[in-house]
Amino acid sequence: MIPFGGPGPYPEYGVDGTPPPAHPLLSRIDPALGPRLLALRCAPVWATTWGADANAVVGPWLGLPPLPVLPVEDDPDGPQAPVRGLHWKTLPLLARAAGRPFVWLDDEIGEADRTWVAAAHPAPALLHRVDPQRGLTDADFATVRAWLGRPDGAVR
């Protein structure tokens, strides 16, 4: 998920003399989100169709170091195909989490993903749907911080 903000017209960031970003959509992402994500003290991972370009293009705009990138499932008959209704990110995220607690922020998380993670993942997980019209907000960060502080985090 790329956290564009605003219902439109989208706010523009970095237009006050900052050099233009390498991609025209990046000015719609608040660069202040990078430090806020790092302040959560988690191990962020890119799970986006941007693939490795997320590190080359989006990461620098947000001030993020190079991050691991989940593989994109391009093959409609690939390993996730029999699991109808799951987002393409669900199984790779579970594999990456390897039984550890994790947080997934995305604007496309659905009930099938929640149900699958609750049944298949032994550790707590927060699957938090971000409003695609607003991007990451203070409320989203508060939700994640509160969940990270829970001793008994569960899939929700």
N, CA, C and O atoms as a DFTB+ gen file, in Angstrom:
624 C
 N C O
     1  1       0.838      -1.174       0.000
     2  2       0.000       0.000       0.000
     3  2       0.875       1.226       0.000
     4  3       1.806       1.330       0.798
     5  1       0.592       2.133      -0.867
     6  2       1.262       3.419      -0.862
     7  2       0.280       4.395      -0.225
     8  3      -0.821       4.583      -0.742
     9  1       0.658       5.020       0.890
    10  2      -0.298       5.798       1.689
    11  2      -0.600       7.186       1.143
    12  3      -0.257       8.188       1.771
    13  1      -1.242       7.253      -0.029
    14  2      -1.689       8.541      -0.535
    15  2      -2.697       9.107       0.446
    16  3      -3.408       8.351       1.108
    17  1      -2.766      10.399       0.547
    18  2      -3.708      10.991       1.486
    19  2      -4.708      11.872       0.786
    20  3      -4.481      12.329      -0.334
    21  1      -5.819      12.108       1.455
    22  2      -6.815      13.047       0.995
    23  2      -7.773      12.503      -0.035
    24  3      -7.376      11.731      -0.907
    25  1      -9.041      12.897       0.053
    26  2     -10.053      12.408      -0.874
    27  2      -9.970      13.061      -2.243
    28  3     -10.720      12.677      -3.141
    29  1      -9.117      14.003      -2.432
    30  2      -8.966      14.685      -3.705
    31  2      -9.627      16.046      -3.649
    32  3     -10.761      16.155      -3.184
    33  1      -8.971      17.056      -4.096
    34  2      -7.633      16.860      -4.634
    35  2      -6.667      16.438      -3.532
    36  3      -6.755      16.899      -2.394
    37  1      -5.752      15.558      -3.894
    38  2      -4.795      15.061      -2.924
    39  2      -3.884      16.186      -2.461
    40  3      -3.556      17.083      -3.237
    41  1      -3.474      16.140      -1.195
    42  2      -2.484      17.130      -0.764
    43  2      -1.168      16.868      -1.492
    44  3      -0.883      15.742      -1.899
    45  1      -0.388      17.904      -1.646
    46  2       0.921      17.780      -2.292
    47  2       1.977      18.089      -1.245
    48  3       1.902      19.110      -0.561
    49  1       2.955      17.213      -1.121
    50  2       4.035      17.382      -0.172
    51  2       5.322      17.661      -0.925
    52  3       5.531      17.149      -2.024
    53  1       6.179      18.471      -0.332
    54  2       7.475      18.730      -0.929
    55  2       7.425      19.690      -2.098
    56  3       8.370      19.746      -2.885
    57  1       6.345      20.449      -2.233
    58  2       6.243      21.373      -3.358
    59  2       6.730      22.771      -2.989
    60  3       6.638      23.691      -3.802
    61  1       7.241      22.939      -1.790
    62  2       7.689      24.247      -1.308
    63  2       9.197      24.440      -1.495
    64  3       9.888      24.876      -0.574
    65  1       9.695      24.120      -2.666
    66  2      11.117      24.276      -2.932
    67  2      11.892      22.980      -2.831
    68  3      13.051      22.922      -3.243
    69  1      11.272      21.927      -2.285
    70  2      11.923      20.622      -2.247
    71  2      12.035      20.108      -3.672
    72  3      11.103      20.279      -4.458
    73  1      13.156      19.480      -4.025
    74  2      13.246      18.936      -5.380
    75  2      12.091      17.976      -5.654
    76  3      11.665      17.254      -4.753
    77  1      11.584      17.958      -6.872
    78  2      10.461      17.065      -7.165
    79  2      10.877      15.604      -6.990
    80  3      12.025      15.243      -7.250
    81  1       9.940      14.771      -6.551
    82  2      10.265      13.356      -6.362
    83  2      10.495      12.671      -7.703
    84  3      10.151      13.197      -8.762
    85  1      11.087      11.482      -7.625
    86  2      11.430      10.721      -8.830
    87  2      10.203      10.180      -9.552
    88  3      10.313       9.771     -10.708
    89  1       9.063      10.166      -8.923
    90  2       7.841       9.640      -9.522
    91  2       6.730      10.652      -9.269
    92  3       6.636      11.175      -8.159
    93  1       5.893      10.945     -10.244
    94  2       4.885      11.996     -10.068
    95  2       3.874      11.745      -8.946
    96  3       3.305      12.699      -8.417
    97  1       3.638      10.487      -8.571
    98  2       2.673      10.211      -7.506
    99  2       3.253      10.422      -6.107
   100  3       2.498      10.541      -5.142
   101  1       4.570      10.470      -5.984
   102  2       5.174      10.556      -4.659
   103  2       4.840      11.836      -3.921
   104  3       4.792      11.839      -2.691
   105  1       4.608      12.919      -4.639
   106  2       4.288      14.167      -3.948
   107  2       2.955      14.066      -3.213
   108  3       2.613      14.956      -2.434
   109  1       2.192      12.988      -3.452
   110  2       0.935      12.765      -2.743
   111  2       1.141      11.966      -1.459
   112  3       0.178      11.666      -0.754
   113  1       2.382      11.624      -1.157
   114  2       2.700      10.874       0.064
   115  2       3.445      11.798       1.006
   116  3       4.435      12.418       0.615
   117  1       2.987      11.895       2.226
   118  2       3.624      12.745       3.226
   119  2       4.961      12.132       3.634
   120  3       4.977      11.041       4.203
   121  1       6.086      12.804       3.359
   122  2       7.381      12.232       3.717
   123  2       7.575      12.088       5.226
   124  3       8.478      11.374       5.662
   125  1       6.752      12.745       6.020
   126  2       6.839      12.612       7.478
   127  2       6.387      11.228       7.948
   128  3       6.626      10.862       9.099
   129  1       5.738      10.457       7.074
   130  2       5.296       9.120       7.466
   131  2       6.465       8.171       7.704
   132  3       6.371       7.286       8.554
   133  1       7.552       8.336       6.982
   134  2       8.707       7.451       7.139
   135  2       9.218       7.418       8.573
   136  3       9.282       6.342       9.168
   137  1       9.587       8.571       9.149
   138  2      10.039       8.564      10.542
   139  2       8.984       8.029      11.512
   140  3       9.321       7.384      12.505
   141  1       7.719       8.295      11.225
   142  2       6.664       7.784      12.101
   143  2       6.585       6.263      12.033
   144  3       6.369       5.611      13.054
   145  1       6.755       5.692      10.847
   146  2       6.750       4.234      10.719
   147  2       7.958       3.630      11.439
   148  3       7.829       2.619      12.129
   149  1       9.119       4.242      11.279
   150  2      10.314       3.733      11.952
   151  2      10.194       3.843      13.473
   152  3      10.729       3.008      14.202
   153  1       9.494       4.870      13.949
   154  2       9.329       5.069      15.391
   155  2       8.483       3.968      16.031
   156  3       8.493       3.823      17.254
   157  1       7.750       3.189      15.229
   158  2       6.963       2.080      15.775
   159  2       7.861       0.958      16.272
   160  3       7.402       0.065      16.985
   161  1       9.115       0.993      15.910
   162  2      10.119       0.026      16.356
   163  2       9.752      -1.397      15.933
   164  3       9.899      -2.354      16.693
   165  1       9.274      -1.499      14.706
   166  2       8.990      -2.785      14.078
   167  2      10.032      -2.996      12.984
   168  3      10.903      -2.151      12.778
   169  1       9.943      -4.095      12.303
   170  2      10.822      -4.368      11.164
   171  2       9.986      -4.249       9.894
   172  3       9.415      -5.242       9.442
   173  1       9.903      -3.048       9.309
   174  2       9.031      -2.876       8.143
   175  2       9.504      -3.690       6.934
   176  3      10.693      -3.948       6.747
   177  1       8.519      -4.079       6.128
   178  2       8.749      -4.860       4.911
   179  2       7.850      -4.266       3.835
   180  3       6.698      -3.924       4.102
   181  1       8.374      -4.144       2.620
   182  2       7.531      -3.712       1.505
   183  2       6.688      -4.892       1.038
   184  3       7.212      -5.973       0.767
   185  1       5.397      -4.679       0.947
   186  2       4.474      -5.652       0.373
   187  2       3.641      -4.877      -0.639
   188  3       2.517      -4.462      -0.355
   189  1       4.209      -4.692      -1.817
   190  2       3.602      -3.819      -2.808
   191  2       3.964      -4.284      -4.217
   192  3       4.998      -4.916      -4.432
   193  1       3.106      -3.964      -5.155
   194  2       3.417      -4.283      -6.543
   195  2       4.542      -3.397      -7.075
   196  3       5.039      -3.629      -8.177
   197  1       4.946      -2.393      -6.311
   198  2       6.125      -1.611      -6.687
   199  2       7.362      -2.507      -6.642
   200  3       8.362      -2.206      -7.295
   201  1       7.309      -3.602      -5.883
   202  2       8.451      -4.508      -5.771
   203  2       9.698      -3.776      -5.322
   204  3       9.631      -2.923      -4.437
   205  1      10.829      -4.094      -5.915
   206  2      12.111      -3.490      -5.539
   207  2      12.127      -1.985      -5.792
   208  3      12.914      -1.264      -5.179
   209  1      11.268      -1.505      -6.687
   210  2      11.206      -0.058      -6.921
   211  2      10.760       0.699      -5.676
   212  3      11.018       1.897      -5.557
   213  1      10.099       0.021      -4.753
   214  2       9.712       0.689      -3.508
   215  2      10.960       1.181      -2.775
   216  3      10.953       2.276      -2.214
   217  1      12.027       0.388      -2.775
   218  2      13.271       0.815      -2.136
   219  2      13.975       1.905      -2.931
   220  3      14.606       2.787      -2.348
   221  1      13.873       1.855      -4.243
   222  2      14.573       2.820      -5.085
   223  2      13.844       4.156      -5.183
   224  3      14.476       5.201      -5.340
   225  1      12.508       4.125      -5.090
   226  2      11.729       5.332      -5.353
   227  2      10.978       5.825      -4.114
   228  3      11.133       6.981      -3.719
   229  1      10.180       4.973      -3.506
   230  2       9.336       5.397      -2.387
   231  2      10.149       5.546      -1.099
   232  3       9.996       6.536      -0.384
   233  1      10.999       4.582      -0.805
   234  2      11.791       4.611       0.418
   235  2      12.578       5.890       0.614
   236  3      12.501       6.482       1.691
   237  1      13.338       6.348      -0.383
   238  2      14.081       7.587      -0.204
   239  2      13.180       8.804       0.072
   240  3      13.544       9.680       0.857
   241  1      12.009       8.856      -0.573
   242  2      11.069       9.963      -0.345
   243  2      10.608       9.977       1.112
   244  3      10.412      11.039       1.702
   245  1      10.437       8.780       1.684
   246  2       9.987       8.667       3.067
   247  2      11.140       8.650       4.069
   248  3      10.910       8.650       5.278
   249  1      12.365       8.636       3.580
   250  2      13.509       8.583       4.473
   251  2      13.706       7.209       5.093
   252  3      14.260       7.091       6.186
   253  1      13.258       6.176       4.403
   254  2      13.380       4.814       4.908
   255  2      14.645       4.162       4.376
   256  3      15.054       4.421       3.244
   257  1      15.267       3.314       5.195
   258  2      16.406       2.543       4.685
   259  2      15.884       1.475       3.727
   260  3      14.676       1.246       3.669
   261  1      16.759       0.822       2.982
   262  2      16.297      -0.300       2.148
   263  2      15.628      -1.359       3.032
   264  3      16.146      -1.731       4.085
   265  1      14.487      -1.824       2.584
   266  2      13.699      -2.796       3.340
   267  2      13.551      -4.081       2.537
   268  3      13.652      -4.057       1.310
   269  1      13.311      -5.206       3.216
   270  2      12.991      -6.436       2.480
   271  2      11.720      -6.221       1.652
   272  3      10.841      -5.449       2.034
   273  1      11.639      -6.910       0.524
   274  2      10.500      -6.788      -0.384
   275  2       9.871      -8.163      -0.545
   276  3      10.553      -9.123      -0.905
   277  1       8.571      -8.264      -0.279
   278  2       7.879      -9.529      -0.499
   279  2       7.722      -9.787      -1.991
   280  3       7.536      -8.853      -2.771
   281  1       7.797     -11.050      -2.383
   282  2       7.599     -11.352      -3.798
   283  2       6.141     -11.123      -4.199
   284  3       5.222     -11.353      -3.413
   285  1       5.954     -10.670      -5.420
   286  2       4.614     -10.454      -5.971
   287  2       4.193     -11.729      -6.684
   288  3       4.953     -12.289      -7.475
   289  1       2.973     -12.185      -6.400
   290  2       2.427     -13.387      -7.047
   291  2       1.878     -12.982      -8.412
   292  3       0.761     -12.473      -8.512
   293  1       2.660     -13.209      -9.453
   294  2       2.243     -12.858     -10.816
   295  2       1.448     -13.957     -11.493
   296  3       0.655     -13.683     -12.394
   297  1       1.648     -15.188     -11.073
   298  2       1.053     -16.338     -11.742
   299  2      -0.338     -16.617     -11.171
   300  3      -0.448     -17.005     -10.008
   301  1      -1.406     -16.430     -11.960
   302  2      -2.756     -16.668     -11.436
   303  2      -2.989     -18.120     -11.048
   304  3      -3.930     -18.420     -10.312
   305  1      -2.144     -19.026     -11.534
   306  2      -2.262     -20.433     -11.160
   307  2      -1.178     -20.825     -10.161
   308  3      -0.938     -22.010      -9.926
   309  1      -0.525     -19.820      -9.576
   310  2       0.578     -20.052      -8.645
   311  2       0.111     -20.633      -7.329
   312  3      -1.042     -21.045      -7.205
   313  1       0.999     -20.672      -6.338
   314  2       0.720     -21.362      -5.080
   315  2      -0.470     -20.815      -4.300
   316  3      -1.051     -21.549      -3.501
   317  1      -0.853     -19.568      -4.499
   318  2      -1.978     -19.015      -3.748
   319  2      -3.304     -19.198      -4.485
   320  3      -4.367     -18.956      -3.913
   321  1      -3.250     -19.619      -5.740
   322  2      -4.463     -19.722      -6.550
   323  2      -5.579     -20.539      -5.888
   324  3      -6.736     -20.126      -5.972
   325  1      -5.298     -21.678      -5.233
   326  2      -6.396     -22.441      -4.642
   327  2      -7.063     -21.740      -3.453
   328  3      -8.152     -22.134      -3.034
   329  1      -6.433     -20.735      -2.927
   330  2      -6.975     -20.035      -1.765
   331  2      -7.750     -18.817      -2.266
   332  3      -7.251     -17.693      -2.227
   333  1      -8.939     -19.048      -2.722
   334  2      -9.764     -17.994      -3.307
   335  2     -10.149     -16.953      -2.252
   336  3     -10.456     -17.279      -1.105
   337  1     -10.120     -15.714      -2.677
   338  2     -10.536     -14.637      -1.810
   339  2      -9.419     -14.016      -0.998
   340  3      -9.605     -12.944      -0.423
   341  1      -8.256     -14.663      -0.934
   342  2      -7.140     -14.083      -0.201
   343  2      -6.442     -13.034      -1.056
   344  3      -6.338     -13.160      -2.277
   345  1      -5.977     -12.016      -0.386
   346  2      -5.150     -11.032      -1.067
   347  2      -3.831     -11.702      -1.418
   348  3      -3.391     -12.608      -0.709
   349  1      -3.195     -11.272      -2.501
   350  2      -1.933     -11.902      -2.904
   351  2      -0.853     -11.765      -1.832
   352  3       0.103     -12.541      -1.824
   353  1      -0.985     -10.798      -0.933
   354  2       0.037     -10.559       0.095
   355  2      -0.089     -11.498       1.297
   356  3       0.877     -11.671       2.041
   357  1      -1.247     -12.100       1.499
   358  2      -1.510     -12.835       2.734
   359  2      -0.514     -13.964       2.974
   360  3       0.136     -13.992       4.019
   361  1      -0.382     -14.884       2.043
   362  2       0.520     -16.017       2.264
   363  2       1.983     -15.598       2.335
   364  3       2.704     -16.104       3.196
   365  1       2.464     -14.689       1.464
   366  2       3.849     -14.242       1.625
   367  2       4.099     -13.534       2.960
   368  3       5.177     -13.670       3.539
   369  1       3.115     -12.781       3.449
   370  2       3.287     -12.128       4.751
   371  2       3.379     -13.159       5.874
   372  3       4.200     -13.021       6.781
   373  1       2.535     -14.195       5.813
   374  2       2.610     -15.247       6.828
   375  2       3.946     -15.976       6.760
   376  3       4.529     -16.311       7.792
   377  1       4.422     -16.216       5.564
   378  2       5.727     -16.872       5.426
   379  2       6.826     -15.982       6.000
   380  3       7.725     -16.469       6.686
   381  1       6.759     -14.701       5.727
   382  2       7.757     -13.756       6.246
   383  2       7.679     -13.679       7.768
   384  3       8.709     -13.632       8.440
   385  1       6.476     -13.666       8.310
   386  2       6.314     -13.572       9.768
   387  2       6.845     -14.827      10.458
   388  3       7.310     -14.754      11.596
   389  1       6.784     -15.962       9.792
   390  2       7.348     -17.218      10.314
   391  2       6.919     -17.497      11.751
   392  3       7.738     -17.850      12.599
   393  1       5.621     -17.335      12.011
   394  2       5.102     -17.651      13.339
   395  2       5.278     -16.555      14.370
   396  3       4.904     -16.733      15.529
   397  1       5.841     -15.423      13.970
   398  2       6.035     -14.298      14.902
   399  2       4.866     -13.326      14.795
   400  3       4.162     -13.316      13.785
   401  1       4.651     -12.509      15.824
   402  2       3.631     -11.455      15.727
   403  2       3.973     -10.505      14.577
   404  3       5.144     -10.273      14.277
   405  1       2.932      -9.960      13.939
   406  2       3.171      -8.973      12.887
   407  2       1.981      -8.039      12.743
   408  3       0.866      -8.335      13.173
   409  1       2.259      -6.898      12.120
   410  2       1.246      -5.893      11.800
   411  2       1.217      -5.761      10.284
   412  3       2.259      -5.673       9.635
   413  1       0.010      -5.747       9.732
   414  2      -0.166      -5.554       8.294
   415  2      -1.066      -4.342       8.111
   416  3      -2.233      -4.359       8.500
   417  1      -0.516      -3.297       7.519
   418  2      -1.278      -2.090       7.194
   419  2      -1.533      -2.095       5.699
   420  3      -0.594      -2.165       4.907
   421  1      -2.799      -2.021       5.307
   422  2      -3.119      -2.074       3.884
   423  2      -4.533      -1.553       3.681
   424  3      -5.346      -1.538       4.606
   425  1      -4.809      -1.131       2.462
   426  2      -6.164      -0.665       2.153
   427  2      -7.000      -1.743       1.481
   428  3      -8.131      -1.479       1.073
   429  1      -6.462      -2.960       1.358
   430  2      -7.196      -4.025       0.675
   431  2      -7.379      -5.278       1.525
   432  3      -7.688      -6.341       0.988
   433  1      -7.198      -5.176       2.820
   434  2      -7.383      -6.335       3.692
   435  2      -8.873      -6.667       3.752
   436  3      -9.709      -5.782       3.938
   437  1      -9.195      -7.947       3.594
   438  2     -10.591      -8.369       3.629
   439  2     -10.838      -9.421       4.701
   440  3      -9.914      -9.861       5.384
   441  1     -12.082      -9.810       4.834
   442  2     -12.449     -10.806       5.845
   443  2     -11.784     -12.156       5.584
   444  3     -11.429     -12.862       6.527
   445  1     -11.612     -12.519       4.317
   446  2     -10.944     -13.794       4.016
   447  2      -9.517     -13.790       4.562
   448  3      -9.040     -14.803       5.072
   449  1      -8.840     -12.647       4.452
   450  2      -7.473     -12.535       4.974
   451  2      -7.467     -12.677       6.494
   452  3      -6.634     -13.387       7.056
   453  1      -8.400     -11.998       7.148
   454  2      -8.486     -12.070       8.618
   455  2      -8.766     -13.505       9.080
   456  3      -8.137     -14.002      10.014
   457  1      -9.705     -14.152       8.420
   458  2     -10.072     -15.518       8.784
   459  2      -8.894     -16.460       8.583
   460  3      -8.609     -17.300       9.437
   461  1      -8.210     -16.318       7.451
   462  2      -7.071     -17.189       7.155
   463  2      -5.965     -16.992       8.182
   464  3      -5.430     -17.965       8.714
   465  1      -5.620     -15.743       8.463
   466  2      -4.535     -15.464       9.415
   467  2      -4.907     -15.976      10.799
   468  3      -4.069     -16.563      11.484
   469  1      -6.141     -15.766      11.221
   470  2      -6.565     -16.246      12.546
   471  2      -6.438     -17.760      12.658
   472  3      -6.085     -18.273      13.720
   473  1      -6.722     -18.479      11.575
   474  2      -6.672     -19.938      11.607
   475  2      -5.266     -20.491      11.357
   476  3      -4.921     -21.548      11.884
   477  1      -4.461     -19.801      10.570
   478  2      -3.191     -20.367      10.125
   479  2      -1.955     -19.807      10.806
   480  3      -0.869     -20.373      10.679
   481  1      -2.102     -18.713      11.522
   482  2      -0.924     -18.064      12.114
   483  2      -0.967     -18.214      13.628
   484  3      -1.930     -17.781      14.259
   485  1       0.062     -18.821      14.226
   486  2       0.018     -19.111      15.658
   487  2       0.254     -17.913      16.567
   488  3      -0.040     -17.985      17.760
   489  1       0.772     -16.825      16.037
   490  2       1.102     -15.667      16.871
   491  2       0.085     -14.552      16.651
   492  3      -0.688     -14.594      15.694
   493  1       0.085     -13.564      17.527
   494  2      -0.808     -12.416      17.337
   495  2      -0.487     -11.681      16.032
   496  3       0.665     -11.633      15.600
   497  1      -1.512     -11.117      15.421
   498  2      -1.341     -10.330      14.204
   499  2      -2.400      -9.235      14.180
   500  3      -3.559      -9.463      14.529
   501  1      -1.989      -8.061      13.769
   502  2      -2.915      -6.956      13.566
   503  2      -3.033      -6.734      12.066
   504  3      -2.062      -6.356      11.411
   505  1      -4.206      -6.965      11.532
   506  2      -4.498      -6.682      10.131
   507  2      -5.351      -5.420      10.138
   508  3      -6.555      -5.471      10.387
   509  1      -4.722      -4.308       9.866
   510  2      -5.389      -3.008       9.987
   511  2      -5.619      -2.404       8.613
   512  3      -4.682      -2.109       7.871
   513  1      -6.892      -2.230       8.298
   514  2      -7.247      -1.643       7.003
   515  2      -7.164      -0.122       7.086
   516  3      -7.775       0.507       7.950
   517  1      -6.393       0.450       6.167
   518  2      -6.212       1.891       6.076
   519  2      -7.169       2.420       5.016
   520  3      -7.315       1.823       3.950
   521  1      -7.812       3.530       5.309
   522  2      -8.720       4.142       4.342
   523  2      -7.895       4.652       3.155
   524  3      -7.042       5.521       3.333
   525  1      -8.135       4.130       1.952
   526  2      -7.319       4.537       0.809
   527  2      -7.506       5.999       0.418
   528  3      -6.653       6.568      -0.264
   529  1      -8.591       6.605       0.833
   530  2      -8.815       8.014       0.520
   531  2      -8.060       8.946       1.453
   532  3      -7.832      10.110       1.123
   533  1      -7.668       8.436       2.623
   534  2      -6.984       9.291       3.602
   535  2      -5.542       8.908       3.817
   536  3      -4.759       9.728       4.297
   537  1      -5.159       7.675       3.473
   538  2      -3.802       7.235       3.771
   539  2      -3.636       7.022       5.265
   540  3      -4.621       6.995       6.003
   541  1      -2.404       6.873       5.713
   542  2      -2.139       6.648       7.137
   543  2      -2.427       7.917       7.923
   544  3      -1.955       9.001       7.578
   545  1      -3.205       7.764       8.981
   546  2      -3.612       8.903       9.798
   547  2      -3.091       8.732      11.224
   548  3      -2.544       7.690      11.585
   549  1      -3.276       9.780      12.020
   550  2      -2.912       9.695      13.438
   551  2      -3.647       8.542      14.109
   552  3      -3.076       7.839      14.943
   553  1      -4.910       8.347      13.747
   554  2      -5.701       7.256      14.347
   555  2      -5.112       5.890      13.986
   556  3      -5.095       4.988      14.823
   557  1      -4.634       5.729      12.762
   558  2      -4.010       4.461      12.365
   559  2      -2.755       4.207      13.195
   560  3      -2.545       3.097      13.684
   561  1      -1.936       5.219      13.351
   562  2      -0.729       5.062      14.158
   563  2      -1.078       4.752      15.611
   564  3      -0.408       3.939      16.247
   565  1      -2.116       5.389      16.140
   566  2      -2.536       5.110      17.518
   567  2      -2.993       3.667      17.661
   568  3      -2.684       3.016      18.658
   569  1      -3.723       3.163      16.679
   570  2      -4.171       1.761      16.701
   571  2      -2.982       0.813      16.738
   572  3      -2.959      -0.137      17.521
   573  1      -2.003       1.075      15.894
   574  2      -0.826       0.200      15.851
   575  2      -0.051       0.284      17.168
   576  3       0.335      -0.743      17.726
   577  1       0.176       1.497      17.665
   578  2       0.912       1.641      18.938
   579  2       0.183       0.931      20.071
   580  3       0.814       0.272      20.898
   581  1      -1.133       1.060      20.115
   582  2      -1.909       0.391      21.173
   583  2      -1.793      -1.127      21.038
   584  3      -1.619      -1.825      22.037
   585  1      -1.887      -1.635      19.825
   586  2      -1.783      -3.080      19.623
   587  2      -0.394      -3.583      19.996
   588  3      -0.263      -4.640      20.614
   589  1       0.635      -2.839      19.630
   590  2       2.000      -3.256      19.954
   591  2       2.222      -3.323      21.457
   592  3       3.068      -4.079      21.935
   593  1       1.463      -2.533      22.195
   594  2       1.588      -2.540      23.644
   595  2       0.765      -3.605      24.338
   596  3       0.865      -3.767      25.554
   597  1      -0.052      -4.337      23.585
   598  2      -0.911      -5.374      24.166
   599  2      -0.107      -6.642      24.460
   600  3       0.648      -7.108      23.606
   601  1      -0.261      -7.197      25.650
   602  2       0.430      -8.450      25.926
   603  2      -0.236      -9.652      25.245
   604  3       0.394     -10.695      25.071
   605  1      -1.506      -9.505      24.861
   606  2      -2.252     -10.649      24.309
   607  2      -2.779     -10.348      22.904
   608  3      -3.878     -10.779      22.552
   609  1      -2.012      -9.617      22.103
   610  2      -2.493      -9.230      20.779
   611  2      -3.074     -10.430      20.043
   612  3      -2.526     -11.530      20.097
   613  1      -4.163     -10.210      19.371
   614  2      -4.824     -11.265      18.611
   615  2      -5.107     -10.764      17.221
   616  3      -5.039      -9.560      16.972
   617  1      -5.416     -11.637      16.330
   618  2      -5.779     -11.224      14.978
   619  2      -7.052     -10.399      15.072
   620  3      -8.040     -10.826      15.670
   621  1      -7.020      -9.239      14.488
   622  2      -8.209      -8.382      14.412
   623  2      -8.070      -7.424      13.284
   624  3      -8.965      -6.613      13.049
